PDB file of C-alpha atoms and ligand atoms in Angstrom:
ATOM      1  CA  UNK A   1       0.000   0.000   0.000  1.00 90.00           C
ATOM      2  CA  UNK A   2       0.979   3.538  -0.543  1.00 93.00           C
ATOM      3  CA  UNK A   3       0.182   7.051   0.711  1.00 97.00           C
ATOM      4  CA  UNK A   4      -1.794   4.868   2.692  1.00 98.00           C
ATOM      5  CA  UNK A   5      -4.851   6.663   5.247  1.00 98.00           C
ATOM      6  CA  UNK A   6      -6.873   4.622   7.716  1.00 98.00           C
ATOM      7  CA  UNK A   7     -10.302   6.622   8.217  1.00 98.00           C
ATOM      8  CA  UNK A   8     -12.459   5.887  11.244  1.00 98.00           C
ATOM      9  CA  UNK A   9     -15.862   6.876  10.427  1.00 98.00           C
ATOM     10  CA  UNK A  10     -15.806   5.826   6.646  1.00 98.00           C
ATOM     11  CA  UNK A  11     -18.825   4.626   6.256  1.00 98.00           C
ATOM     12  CA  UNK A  12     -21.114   7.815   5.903  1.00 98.00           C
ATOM     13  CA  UNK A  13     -20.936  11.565   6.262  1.00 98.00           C
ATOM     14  CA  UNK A  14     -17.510  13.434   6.529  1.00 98.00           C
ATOM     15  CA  UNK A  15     -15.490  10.593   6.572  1.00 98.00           C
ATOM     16  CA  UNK A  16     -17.143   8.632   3.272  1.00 98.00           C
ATOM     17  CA  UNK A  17     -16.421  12.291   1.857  1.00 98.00           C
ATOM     18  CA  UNK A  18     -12.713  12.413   2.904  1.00 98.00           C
ATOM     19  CA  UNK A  19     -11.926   8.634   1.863  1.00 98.00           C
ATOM     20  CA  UNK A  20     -13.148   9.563  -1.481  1.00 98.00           C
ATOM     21  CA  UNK A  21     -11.133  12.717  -2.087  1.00 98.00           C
ATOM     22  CA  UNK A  22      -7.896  10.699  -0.552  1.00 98.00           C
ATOM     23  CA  UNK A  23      -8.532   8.161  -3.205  1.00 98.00           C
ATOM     24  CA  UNK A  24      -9.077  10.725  -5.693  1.00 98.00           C
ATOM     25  CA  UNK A  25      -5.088  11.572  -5.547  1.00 98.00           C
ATOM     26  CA  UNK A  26      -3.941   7.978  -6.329  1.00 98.00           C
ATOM     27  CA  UNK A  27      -3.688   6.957  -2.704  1.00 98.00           C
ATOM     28  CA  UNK A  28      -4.558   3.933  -0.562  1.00 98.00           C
ATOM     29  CA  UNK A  29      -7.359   3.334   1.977  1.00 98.00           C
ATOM     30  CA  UNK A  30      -8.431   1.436   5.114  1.00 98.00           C
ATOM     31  CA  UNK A  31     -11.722   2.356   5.590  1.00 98.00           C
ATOM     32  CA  UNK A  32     -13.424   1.556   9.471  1.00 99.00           C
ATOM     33  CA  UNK A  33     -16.579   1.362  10.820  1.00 98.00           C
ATOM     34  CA  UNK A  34     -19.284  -0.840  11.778  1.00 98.00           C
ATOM     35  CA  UNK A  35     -21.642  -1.267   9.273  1.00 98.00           C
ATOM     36  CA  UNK A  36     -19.677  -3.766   7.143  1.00 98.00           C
ATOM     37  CA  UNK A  37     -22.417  -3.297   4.038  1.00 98.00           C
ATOM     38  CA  UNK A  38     -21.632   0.194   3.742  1.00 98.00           C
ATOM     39  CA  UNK A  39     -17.728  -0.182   3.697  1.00 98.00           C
ATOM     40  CA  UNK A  40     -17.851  -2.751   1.296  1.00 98.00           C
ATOM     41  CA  UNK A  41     -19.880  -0.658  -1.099  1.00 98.00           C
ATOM     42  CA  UNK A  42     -17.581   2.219  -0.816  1.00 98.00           C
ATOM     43  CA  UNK A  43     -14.732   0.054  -1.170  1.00 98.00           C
ATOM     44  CA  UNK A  44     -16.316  -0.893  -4.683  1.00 98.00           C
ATOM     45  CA  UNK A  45     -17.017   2.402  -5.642  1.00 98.00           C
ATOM     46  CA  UNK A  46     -13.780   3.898  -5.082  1.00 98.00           C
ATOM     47  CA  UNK A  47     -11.983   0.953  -6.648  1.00 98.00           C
ATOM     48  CA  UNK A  48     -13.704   1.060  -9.847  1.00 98.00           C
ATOM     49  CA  UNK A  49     -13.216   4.641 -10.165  1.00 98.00           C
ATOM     50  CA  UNK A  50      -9.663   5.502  -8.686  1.00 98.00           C
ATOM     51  CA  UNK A  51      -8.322   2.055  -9.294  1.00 98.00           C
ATOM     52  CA  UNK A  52      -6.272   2.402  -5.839  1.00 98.00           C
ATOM     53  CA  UNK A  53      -6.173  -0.329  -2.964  1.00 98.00           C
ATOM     54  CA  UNK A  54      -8.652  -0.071  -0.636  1.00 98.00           C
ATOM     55  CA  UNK A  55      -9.324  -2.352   2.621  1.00 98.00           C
ATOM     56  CA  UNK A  56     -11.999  -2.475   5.129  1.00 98.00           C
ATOM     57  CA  UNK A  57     -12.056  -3.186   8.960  1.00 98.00           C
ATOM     58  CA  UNK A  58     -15.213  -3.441  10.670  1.00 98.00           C
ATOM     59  CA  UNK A  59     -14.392  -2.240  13.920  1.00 98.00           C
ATOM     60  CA  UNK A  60     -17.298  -0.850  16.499  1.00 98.00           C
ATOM     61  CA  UNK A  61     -13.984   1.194  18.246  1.00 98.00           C
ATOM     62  CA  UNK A  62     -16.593   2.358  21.599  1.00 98.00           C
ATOM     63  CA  UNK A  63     -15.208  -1.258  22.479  1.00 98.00           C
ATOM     64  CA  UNK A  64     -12.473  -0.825  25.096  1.00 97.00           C
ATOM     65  CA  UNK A  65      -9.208  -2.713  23.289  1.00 98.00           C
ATOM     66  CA  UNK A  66     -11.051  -1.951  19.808  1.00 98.00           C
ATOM     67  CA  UNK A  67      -8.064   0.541  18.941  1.00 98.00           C
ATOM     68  CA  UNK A  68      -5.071  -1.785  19.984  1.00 98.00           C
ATOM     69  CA  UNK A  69      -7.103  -4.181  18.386  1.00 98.00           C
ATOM     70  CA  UNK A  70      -7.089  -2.648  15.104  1.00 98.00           C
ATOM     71  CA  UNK A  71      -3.434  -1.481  15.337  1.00 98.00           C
ATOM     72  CA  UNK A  72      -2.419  -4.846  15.473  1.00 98.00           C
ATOM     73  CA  UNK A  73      -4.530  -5.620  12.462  1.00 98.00           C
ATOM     74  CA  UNK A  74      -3.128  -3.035  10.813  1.00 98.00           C
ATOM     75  CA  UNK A  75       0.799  -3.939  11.581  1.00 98.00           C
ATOM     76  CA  UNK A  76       0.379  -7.465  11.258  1.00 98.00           C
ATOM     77  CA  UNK A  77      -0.892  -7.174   8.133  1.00 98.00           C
ATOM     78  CA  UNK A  78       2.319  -5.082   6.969  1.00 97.00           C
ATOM     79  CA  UNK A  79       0.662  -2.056   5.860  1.00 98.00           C
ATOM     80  CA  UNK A  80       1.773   1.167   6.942  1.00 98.00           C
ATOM     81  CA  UNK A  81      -0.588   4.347   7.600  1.00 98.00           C
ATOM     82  CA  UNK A  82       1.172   7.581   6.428  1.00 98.00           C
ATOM     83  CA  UNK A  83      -2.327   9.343   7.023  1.00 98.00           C
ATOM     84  CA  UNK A  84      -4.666   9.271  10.418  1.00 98.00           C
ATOM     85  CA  UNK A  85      -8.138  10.370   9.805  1.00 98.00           C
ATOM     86  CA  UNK A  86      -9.627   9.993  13.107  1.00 98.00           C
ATOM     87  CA  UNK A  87     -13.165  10.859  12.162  1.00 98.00           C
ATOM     88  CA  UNK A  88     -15.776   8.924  13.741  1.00 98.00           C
ATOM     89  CA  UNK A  89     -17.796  10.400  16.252  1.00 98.00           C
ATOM     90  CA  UNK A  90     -21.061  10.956  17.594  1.00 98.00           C
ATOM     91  CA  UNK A  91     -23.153  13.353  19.678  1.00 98.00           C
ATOM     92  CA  UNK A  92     -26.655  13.244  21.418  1.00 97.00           C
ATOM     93  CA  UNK A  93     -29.376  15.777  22.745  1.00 96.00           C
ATOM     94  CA  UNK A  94     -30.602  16.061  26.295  1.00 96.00           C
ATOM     95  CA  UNK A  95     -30.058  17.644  29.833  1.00 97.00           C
ATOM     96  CA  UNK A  96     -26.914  15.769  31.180  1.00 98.00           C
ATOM     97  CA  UNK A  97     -28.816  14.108  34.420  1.00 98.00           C
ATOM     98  CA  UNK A  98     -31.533  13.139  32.277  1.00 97.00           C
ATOM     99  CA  UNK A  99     -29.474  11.306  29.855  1.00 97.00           C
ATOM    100  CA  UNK A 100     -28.316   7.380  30.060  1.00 97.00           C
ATOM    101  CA  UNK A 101     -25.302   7.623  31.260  1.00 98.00           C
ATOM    102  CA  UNK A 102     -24.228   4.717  29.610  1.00 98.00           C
ATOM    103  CA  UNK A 103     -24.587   6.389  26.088  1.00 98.00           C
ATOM    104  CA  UNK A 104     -22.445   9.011  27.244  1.00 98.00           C
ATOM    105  CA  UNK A 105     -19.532   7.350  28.306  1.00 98.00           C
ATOM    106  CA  UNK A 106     -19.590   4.856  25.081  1.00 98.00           C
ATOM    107  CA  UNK A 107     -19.259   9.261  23.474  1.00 98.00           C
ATOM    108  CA  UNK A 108     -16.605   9.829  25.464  1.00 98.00           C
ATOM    109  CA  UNK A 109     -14.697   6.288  24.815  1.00 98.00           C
ATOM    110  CA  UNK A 110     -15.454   6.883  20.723  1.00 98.00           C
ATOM    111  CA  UNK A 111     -14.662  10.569  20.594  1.00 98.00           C
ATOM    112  CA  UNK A 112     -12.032  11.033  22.923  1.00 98.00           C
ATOM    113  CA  UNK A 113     -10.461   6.877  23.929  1.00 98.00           C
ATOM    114  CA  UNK A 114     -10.153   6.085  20.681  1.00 98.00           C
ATOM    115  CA  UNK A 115      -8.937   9.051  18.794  1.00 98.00           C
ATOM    116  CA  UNK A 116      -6.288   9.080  21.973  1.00 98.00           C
ATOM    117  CA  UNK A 117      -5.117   5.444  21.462  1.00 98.00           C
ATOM    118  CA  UNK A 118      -4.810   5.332  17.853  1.00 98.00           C
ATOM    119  CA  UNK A 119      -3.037   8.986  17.825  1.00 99.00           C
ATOM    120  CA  UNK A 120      -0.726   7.451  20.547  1.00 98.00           C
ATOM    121  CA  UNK A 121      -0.087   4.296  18.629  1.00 98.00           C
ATOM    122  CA  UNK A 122       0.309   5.616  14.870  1.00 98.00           C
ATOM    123  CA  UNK A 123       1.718   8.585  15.823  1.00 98.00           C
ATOM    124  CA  UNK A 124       4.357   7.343  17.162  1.00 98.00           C
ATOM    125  CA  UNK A 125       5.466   5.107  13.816  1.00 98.00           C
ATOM    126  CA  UNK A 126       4.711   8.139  11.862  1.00 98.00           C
ATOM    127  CA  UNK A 127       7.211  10.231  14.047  1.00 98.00           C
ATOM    128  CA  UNK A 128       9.869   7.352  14.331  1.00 98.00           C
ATOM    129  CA  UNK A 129       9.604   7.402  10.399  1.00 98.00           C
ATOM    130  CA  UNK A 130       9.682  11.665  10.458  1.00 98.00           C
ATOM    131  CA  UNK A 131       6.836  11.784   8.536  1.00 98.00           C
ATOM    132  CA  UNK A 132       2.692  11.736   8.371  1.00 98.00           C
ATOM    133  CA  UNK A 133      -0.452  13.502   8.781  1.00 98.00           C
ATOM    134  CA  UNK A 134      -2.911  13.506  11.056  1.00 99.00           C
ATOM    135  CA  UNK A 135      -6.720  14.897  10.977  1.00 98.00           C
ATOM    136  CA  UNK A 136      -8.818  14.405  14.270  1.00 98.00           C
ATOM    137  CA  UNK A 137     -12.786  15.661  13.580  1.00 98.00           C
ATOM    138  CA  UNK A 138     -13.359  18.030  15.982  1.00 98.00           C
ATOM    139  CA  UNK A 139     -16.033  20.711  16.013  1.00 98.00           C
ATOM    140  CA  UNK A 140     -16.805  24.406  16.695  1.00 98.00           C
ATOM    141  CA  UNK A 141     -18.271  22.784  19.950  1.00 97.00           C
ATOM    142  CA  UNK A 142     -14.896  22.318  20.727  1.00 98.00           C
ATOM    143  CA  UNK A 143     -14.997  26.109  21.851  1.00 97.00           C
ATOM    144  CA  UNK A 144     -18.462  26.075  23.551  1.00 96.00           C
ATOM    145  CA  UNK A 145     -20.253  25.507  26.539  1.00 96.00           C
ATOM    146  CA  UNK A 146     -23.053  22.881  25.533  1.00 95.00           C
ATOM    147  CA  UNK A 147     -25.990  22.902  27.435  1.00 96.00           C
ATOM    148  CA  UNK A 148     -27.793  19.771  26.307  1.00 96.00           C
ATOM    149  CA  UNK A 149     -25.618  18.380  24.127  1.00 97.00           C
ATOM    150  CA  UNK A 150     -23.328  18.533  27.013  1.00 97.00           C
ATOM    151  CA  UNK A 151     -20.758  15.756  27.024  1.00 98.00           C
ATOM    152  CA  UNK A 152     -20.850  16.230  23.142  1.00 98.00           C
ATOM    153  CA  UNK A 153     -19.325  19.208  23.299  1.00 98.00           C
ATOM    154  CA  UNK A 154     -17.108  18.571  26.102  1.00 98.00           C
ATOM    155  CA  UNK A 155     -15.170  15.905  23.950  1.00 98.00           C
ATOM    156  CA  UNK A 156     -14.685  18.037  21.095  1.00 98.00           C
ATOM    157  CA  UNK A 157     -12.719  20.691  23.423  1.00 98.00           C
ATOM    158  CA  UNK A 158     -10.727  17.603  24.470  1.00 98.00           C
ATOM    159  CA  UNK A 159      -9.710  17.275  20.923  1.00 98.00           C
ATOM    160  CA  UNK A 160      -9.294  20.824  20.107  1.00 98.00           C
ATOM    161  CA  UNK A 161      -7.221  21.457  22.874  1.00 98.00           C
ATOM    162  CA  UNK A 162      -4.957  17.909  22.669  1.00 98.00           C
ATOM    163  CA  UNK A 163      -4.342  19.258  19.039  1.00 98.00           C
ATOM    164  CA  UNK A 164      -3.010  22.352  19.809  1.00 98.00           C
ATOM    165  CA  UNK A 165      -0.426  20.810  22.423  1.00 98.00           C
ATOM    166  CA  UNK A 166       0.289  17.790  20.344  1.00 98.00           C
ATOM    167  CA  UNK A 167       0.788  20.412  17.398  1.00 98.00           C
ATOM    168  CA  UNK A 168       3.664  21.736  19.438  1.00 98.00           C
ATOM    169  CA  UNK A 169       4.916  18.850  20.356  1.00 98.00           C
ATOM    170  CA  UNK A 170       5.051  17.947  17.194  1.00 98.00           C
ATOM    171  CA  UNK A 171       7.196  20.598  15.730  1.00 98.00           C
ATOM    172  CA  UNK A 172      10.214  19.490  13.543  1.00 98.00           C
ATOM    173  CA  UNK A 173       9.562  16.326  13.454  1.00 98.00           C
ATOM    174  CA  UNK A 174       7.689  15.909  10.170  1.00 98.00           C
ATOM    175  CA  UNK A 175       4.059  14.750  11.367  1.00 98.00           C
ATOM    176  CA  UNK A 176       1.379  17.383  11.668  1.00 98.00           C
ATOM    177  CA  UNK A 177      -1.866  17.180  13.166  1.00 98.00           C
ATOM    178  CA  UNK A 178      -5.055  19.433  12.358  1.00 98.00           C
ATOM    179  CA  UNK A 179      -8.362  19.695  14.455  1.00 98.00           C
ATOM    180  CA  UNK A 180     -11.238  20.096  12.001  1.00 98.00           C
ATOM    181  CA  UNK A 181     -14.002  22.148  13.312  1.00 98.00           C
ATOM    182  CA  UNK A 182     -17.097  22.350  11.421  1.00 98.00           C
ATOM    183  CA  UNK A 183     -20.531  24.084  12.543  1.00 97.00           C
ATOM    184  CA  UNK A 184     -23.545  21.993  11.489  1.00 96.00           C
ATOM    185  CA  UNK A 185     -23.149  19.650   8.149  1.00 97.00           C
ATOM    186  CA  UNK A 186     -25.507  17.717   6.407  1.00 96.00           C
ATOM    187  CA  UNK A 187     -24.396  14.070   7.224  1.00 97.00           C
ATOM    188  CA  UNK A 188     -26.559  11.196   9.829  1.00 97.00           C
ATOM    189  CA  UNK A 189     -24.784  12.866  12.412  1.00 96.00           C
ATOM    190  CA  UNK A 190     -28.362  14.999  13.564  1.00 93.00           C
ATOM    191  CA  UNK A 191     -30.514  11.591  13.064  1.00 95.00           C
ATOM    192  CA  UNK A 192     -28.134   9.817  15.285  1.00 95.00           C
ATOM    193  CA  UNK A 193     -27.988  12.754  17.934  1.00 95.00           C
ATOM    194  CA  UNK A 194     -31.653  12.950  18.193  1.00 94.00           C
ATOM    195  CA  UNK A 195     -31.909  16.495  16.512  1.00 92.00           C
ATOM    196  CA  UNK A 196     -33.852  15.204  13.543  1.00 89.00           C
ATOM    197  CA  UNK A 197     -35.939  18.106  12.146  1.00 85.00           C
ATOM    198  CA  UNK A 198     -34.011  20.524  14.323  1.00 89.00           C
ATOM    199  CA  UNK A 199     -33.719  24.073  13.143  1.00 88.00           C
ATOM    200  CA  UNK A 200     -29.590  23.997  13.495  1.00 90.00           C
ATOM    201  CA  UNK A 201     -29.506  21.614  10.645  1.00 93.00           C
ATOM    202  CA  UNK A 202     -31.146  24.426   8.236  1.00 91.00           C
ATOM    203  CA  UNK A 203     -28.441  25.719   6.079  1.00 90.00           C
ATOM    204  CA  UNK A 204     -25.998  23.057   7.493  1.00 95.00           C
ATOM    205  CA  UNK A 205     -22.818  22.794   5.324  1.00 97.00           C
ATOM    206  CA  UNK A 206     -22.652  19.717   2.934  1.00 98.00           C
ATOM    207  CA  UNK A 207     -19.831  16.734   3.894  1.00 98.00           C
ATOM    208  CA  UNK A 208     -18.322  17.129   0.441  1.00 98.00           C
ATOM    209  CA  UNK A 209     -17.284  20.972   0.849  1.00 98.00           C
ATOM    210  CA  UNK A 210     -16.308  20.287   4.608  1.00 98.00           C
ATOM    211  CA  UNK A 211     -14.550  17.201   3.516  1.00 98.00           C
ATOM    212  CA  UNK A 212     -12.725  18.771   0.526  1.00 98.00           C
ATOM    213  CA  UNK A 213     -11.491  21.674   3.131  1.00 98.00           C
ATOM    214  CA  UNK A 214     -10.269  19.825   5.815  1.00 98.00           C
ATOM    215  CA  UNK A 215      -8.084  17.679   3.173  1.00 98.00           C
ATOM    216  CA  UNK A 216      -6.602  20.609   2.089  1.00 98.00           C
ATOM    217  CA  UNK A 217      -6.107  21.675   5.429  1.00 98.00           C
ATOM    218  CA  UNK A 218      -4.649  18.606   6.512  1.00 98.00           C
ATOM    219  CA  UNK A 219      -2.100  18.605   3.556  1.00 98.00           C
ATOM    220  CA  UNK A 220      -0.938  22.276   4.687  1.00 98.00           C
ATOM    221  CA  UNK A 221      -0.615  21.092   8.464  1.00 98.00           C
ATOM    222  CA  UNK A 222      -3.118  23.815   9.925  1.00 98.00           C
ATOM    223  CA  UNK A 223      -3.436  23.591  13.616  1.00 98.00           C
ATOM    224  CA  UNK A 224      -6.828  24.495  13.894  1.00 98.00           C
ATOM    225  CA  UNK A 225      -8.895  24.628  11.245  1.00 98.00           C
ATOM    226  CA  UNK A 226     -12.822  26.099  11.559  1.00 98.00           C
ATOM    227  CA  UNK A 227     -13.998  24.834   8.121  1.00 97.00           C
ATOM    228  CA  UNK A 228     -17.125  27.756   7.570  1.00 97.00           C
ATOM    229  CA  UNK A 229     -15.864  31.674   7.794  1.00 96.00           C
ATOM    230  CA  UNK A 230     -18.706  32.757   9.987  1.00 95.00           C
ATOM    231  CA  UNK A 231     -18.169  30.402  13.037  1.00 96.00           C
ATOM    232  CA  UNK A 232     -14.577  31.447  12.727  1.00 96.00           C
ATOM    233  CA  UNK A 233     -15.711  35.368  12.930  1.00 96.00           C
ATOM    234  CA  UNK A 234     -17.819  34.035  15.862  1.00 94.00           C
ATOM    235  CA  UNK A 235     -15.625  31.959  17.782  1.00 95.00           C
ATOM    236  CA  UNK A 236     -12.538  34.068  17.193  1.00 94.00           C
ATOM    237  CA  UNK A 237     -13.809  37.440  16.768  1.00 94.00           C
ATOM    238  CA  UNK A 238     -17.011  37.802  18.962  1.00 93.00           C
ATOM    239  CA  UNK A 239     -16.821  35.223  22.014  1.00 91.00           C
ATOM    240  CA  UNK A 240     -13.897  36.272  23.615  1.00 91.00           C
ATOM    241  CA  UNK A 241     -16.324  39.520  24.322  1.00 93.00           C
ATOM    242  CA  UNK A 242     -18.770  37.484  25.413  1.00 94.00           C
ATOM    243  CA  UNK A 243     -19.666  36.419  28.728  1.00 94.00           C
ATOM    244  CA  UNK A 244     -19.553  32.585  28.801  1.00 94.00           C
ATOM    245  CA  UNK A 245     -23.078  32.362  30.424  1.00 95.00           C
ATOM    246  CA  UNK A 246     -24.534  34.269  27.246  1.00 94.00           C
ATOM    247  CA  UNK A 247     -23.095  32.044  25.082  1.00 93.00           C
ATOM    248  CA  UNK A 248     -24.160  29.316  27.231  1.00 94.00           C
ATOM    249  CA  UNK A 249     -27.779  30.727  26.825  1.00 94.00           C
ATOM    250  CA  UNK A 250     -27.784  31.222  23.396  1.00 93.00           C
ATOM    251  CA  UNK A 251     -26.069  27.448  22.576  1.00 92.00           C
ATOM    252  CA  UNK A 252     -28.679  26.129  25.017  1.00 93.00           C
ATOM    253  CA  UNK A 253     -31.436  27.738  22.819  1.00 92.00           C
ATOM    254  CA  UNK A 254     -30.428  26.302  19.943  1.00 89.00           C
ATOM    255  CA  UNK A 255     -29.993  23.044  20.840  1.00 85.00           C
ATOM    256  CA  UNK A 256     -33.912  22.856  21.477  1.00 79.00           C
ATOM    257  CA  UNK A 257     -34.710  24.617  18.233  1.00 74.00           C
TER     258      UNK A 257
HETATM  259  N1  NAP B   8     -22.478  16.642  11.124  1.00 77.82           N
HETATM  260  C1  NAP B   8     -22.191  17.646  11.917  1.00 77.82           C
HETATM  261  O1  NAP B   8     -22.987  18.586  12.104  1.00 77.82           O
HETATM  262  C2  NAP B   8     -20.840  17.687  12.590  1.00 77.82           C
HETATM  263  C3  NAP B   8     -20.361  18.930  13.041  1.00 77.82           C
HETATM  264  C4  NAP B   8     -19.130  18.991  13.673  1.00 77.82           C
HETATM  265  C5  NAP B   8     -18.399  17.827  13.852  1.00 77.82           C
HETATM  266  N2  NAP B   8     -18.880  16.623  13.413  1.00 77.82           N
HETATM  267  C6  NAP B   8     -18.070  15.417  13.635  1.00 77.82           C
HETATM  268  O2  NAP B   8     -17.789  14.845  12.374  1.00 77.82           O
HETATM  269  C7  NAP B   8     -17.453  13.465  12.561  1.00 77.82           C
HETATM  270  C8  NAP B   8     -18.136  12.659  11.487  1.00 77.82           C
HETATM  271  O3  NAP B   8     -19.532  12.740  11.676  1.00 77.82           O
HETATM  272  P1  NAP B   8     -20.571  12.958  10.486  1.00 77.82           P
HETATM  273  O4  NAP B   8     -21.137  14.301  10.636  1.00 77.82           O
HETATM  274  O5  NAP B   8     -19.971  12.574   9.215  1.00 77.82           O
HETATM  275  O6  NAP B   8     -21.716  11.953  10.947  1.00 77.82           O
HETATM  276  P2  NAP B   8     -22.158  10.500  10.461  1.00 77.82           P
HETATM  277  O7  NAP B   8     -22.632  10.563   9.044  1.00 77.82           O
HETATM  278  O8  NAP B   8     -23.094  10.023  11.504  1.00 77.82           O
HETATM  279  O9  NAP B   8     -20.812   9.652  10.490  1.00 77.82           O
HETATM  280  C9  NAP B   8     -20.299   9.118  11.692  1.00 77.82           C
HETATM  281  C10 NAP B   8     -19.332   8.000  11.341  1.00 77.82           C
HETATM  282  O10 NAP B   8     -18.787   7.466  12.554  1.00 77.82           O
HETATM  283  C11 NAP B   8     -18.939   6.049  12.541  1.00 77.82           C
HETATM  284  N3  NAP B   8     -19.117   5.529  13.887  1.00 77.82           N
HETATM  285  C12 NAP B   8     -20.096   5.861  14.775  1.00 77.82           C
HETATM  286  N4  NAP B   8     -19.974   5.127  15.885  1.00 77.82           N
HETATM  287  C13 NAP B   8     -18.900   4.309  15.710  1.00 77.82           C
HETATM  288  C14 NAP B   8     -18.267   3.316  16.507  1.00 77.82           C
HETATM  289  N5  NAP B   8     -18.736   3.002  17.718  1.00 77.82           N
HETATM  290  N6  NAP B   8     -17.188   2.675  16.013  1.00 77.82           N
HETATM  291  C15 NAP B   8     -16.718   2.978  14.777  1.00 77.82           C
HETATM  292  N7  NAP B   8     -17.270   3.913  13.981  1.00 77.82           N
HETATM  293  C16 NAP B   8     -18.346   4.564  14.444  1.00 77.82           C
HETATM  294  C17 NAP B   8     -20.179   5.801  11.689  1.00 77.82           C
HETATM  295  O11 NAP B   8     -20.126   4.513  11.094  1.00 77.82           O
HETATM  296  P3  NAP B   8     -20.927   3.216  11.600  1.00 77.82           P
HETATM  297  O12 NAP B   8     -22.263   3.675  12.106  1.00 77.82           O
HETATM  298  O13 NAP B   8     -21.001   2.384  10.361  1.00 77.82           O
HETATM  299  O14 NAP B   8     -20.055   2.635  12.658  1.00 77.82           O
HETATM  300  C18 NAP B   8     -20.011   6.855  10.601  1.00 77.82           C
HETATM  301  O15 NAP B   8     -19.176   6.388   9.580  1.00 77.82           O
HETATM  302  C19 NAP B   8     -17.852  13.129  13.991  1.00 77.82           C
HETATM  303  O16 NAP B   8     -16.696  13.076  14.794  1.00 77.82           O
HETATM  304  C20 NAP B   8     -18.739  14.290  14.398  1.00 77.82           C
HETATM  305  O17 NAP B   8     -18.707  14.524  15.778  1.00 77.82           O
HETATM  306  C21 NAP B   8     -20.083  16.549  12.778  1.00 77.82           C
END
């Protein structure tokens, strides 16, 4: 394999987007997820069309292990991931104490456990061999208080702020790492959440255009990247004026929208 990325979160939204725009430049795949079907049609679709080498691990990485699991896979099996696209993720609606906690700690050991371990474990190849990329999905709730989307949000300022530190760290040694941070896209992601129908999805950005940015930011090595101009204005611009129990007002009205 060659100009190989392995893509959690392959099998719809973002990630489907960013597997196809990889492939799209001559270079190799290893698309995960759970829902094998979907993988292997993707698989199909991109080999017919790109003519590159693509594989497929179905992997449900909530699993504790899941991520040593599937380095091993990976290793064993000789191939050797110059990209990281650590994509998959998922959020969901609700007052904290009124939520199961069980979903959100299987949130917090997808969004944050396993974007840790596998950063941990093929970063440190990709640094030993002075050379790769990596992309965690992030968000703009990265930079937000979240009222009822709570733990959501808390895990993408986990990866927003374990990118910029690992970005420093990271300095001279030939591996980047970029934190894409979207606002709202069009992908299953609001089904999934529970915000089906919800107002915040109106105008959402498509997966494609998101997809096609954060590749190119990913390629330059861009710290941070917020992938639509007017969160950026907001987030950099505007909340540092604003008092964080506005904000918190204004996120939690949206979230019920
Ligand atoms: N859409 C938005 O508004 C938005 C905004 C900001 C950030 N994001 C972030 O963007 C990333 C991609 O989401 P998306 O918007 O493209 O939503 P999506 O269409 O729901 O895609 C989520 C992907 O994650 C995979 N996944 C979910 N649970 C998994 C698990 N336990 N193990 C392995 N894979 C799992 C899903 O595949 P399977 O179900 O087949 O496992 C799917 O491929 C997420 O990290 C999300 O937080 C989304």
């Amino acid at each position: 394999m060659k100009n190989t990325a392995l893509l959690t979160g392959a099998s719809s939204g973002i990630g489907k987007e960013l597997a196809k725009i990889h492939a799209s430049k001559g270079r190799d795949l290893i698309l995960v997820a759970r829902r094998l079907e979907l993988l292997q049609q993707l698989q199909a679709e991109i080999i017919e069309k790109y003519k590159v080498q693509v594989e497929i691990i179905q992997k449900d990485l909530s699993v504790v292990g899941s991520s040593q699991e599937l380095y091993d896979e990976v290793t064993a099996k000789g191939w050797q991931v110059d990209y990281l696209f650590n994509n998959a993720g998922f959020g969901g609606k609700g007052a904290f104490l009124d939520r199961d906690l069980e979903a959100d700690v299987e949130m917090v050991r997808l969004n944050v456990m396993a974007l840790l371990k596998l950063t941990h474990l093929f970063g440190k190849d990709m640094k030993a061999r002075g050379k790769g990329k990596i992309l965690q999905t992030a968000s703009t709730a990265g930079f937000l208080p979240g009222p009822y989307q709570n733990t959501y949000f808390a895990t993408k300022a986990f990866v927003v702020s374990h990118t910029q530190g690992l970005a420093h760290e990271l300095k001279g040694t030939g591996v980047t790492v970029t934190a894409l941070c979207p606002g709202p896209v069009a992908t299953e992601f609001a089904q999934v959440a529970g915000f089906g129908g919800s107002k915040m999805f109106d105008g959402a950005a498509s997966a494609y255009k998101t997809a096609f940015k954060a590749y190119n930011a990913t390629e330059k090595g861009k710290t941070i990247f917020i992938s639509e101009l007017q969160y950026a204005f907001l987030i950099k611009i505007l909340m540092p004026f604003m008092p964080t129990s506005i904000t918190a007002a204004i996120i939690a009205k949206m979230q019920q929208s």
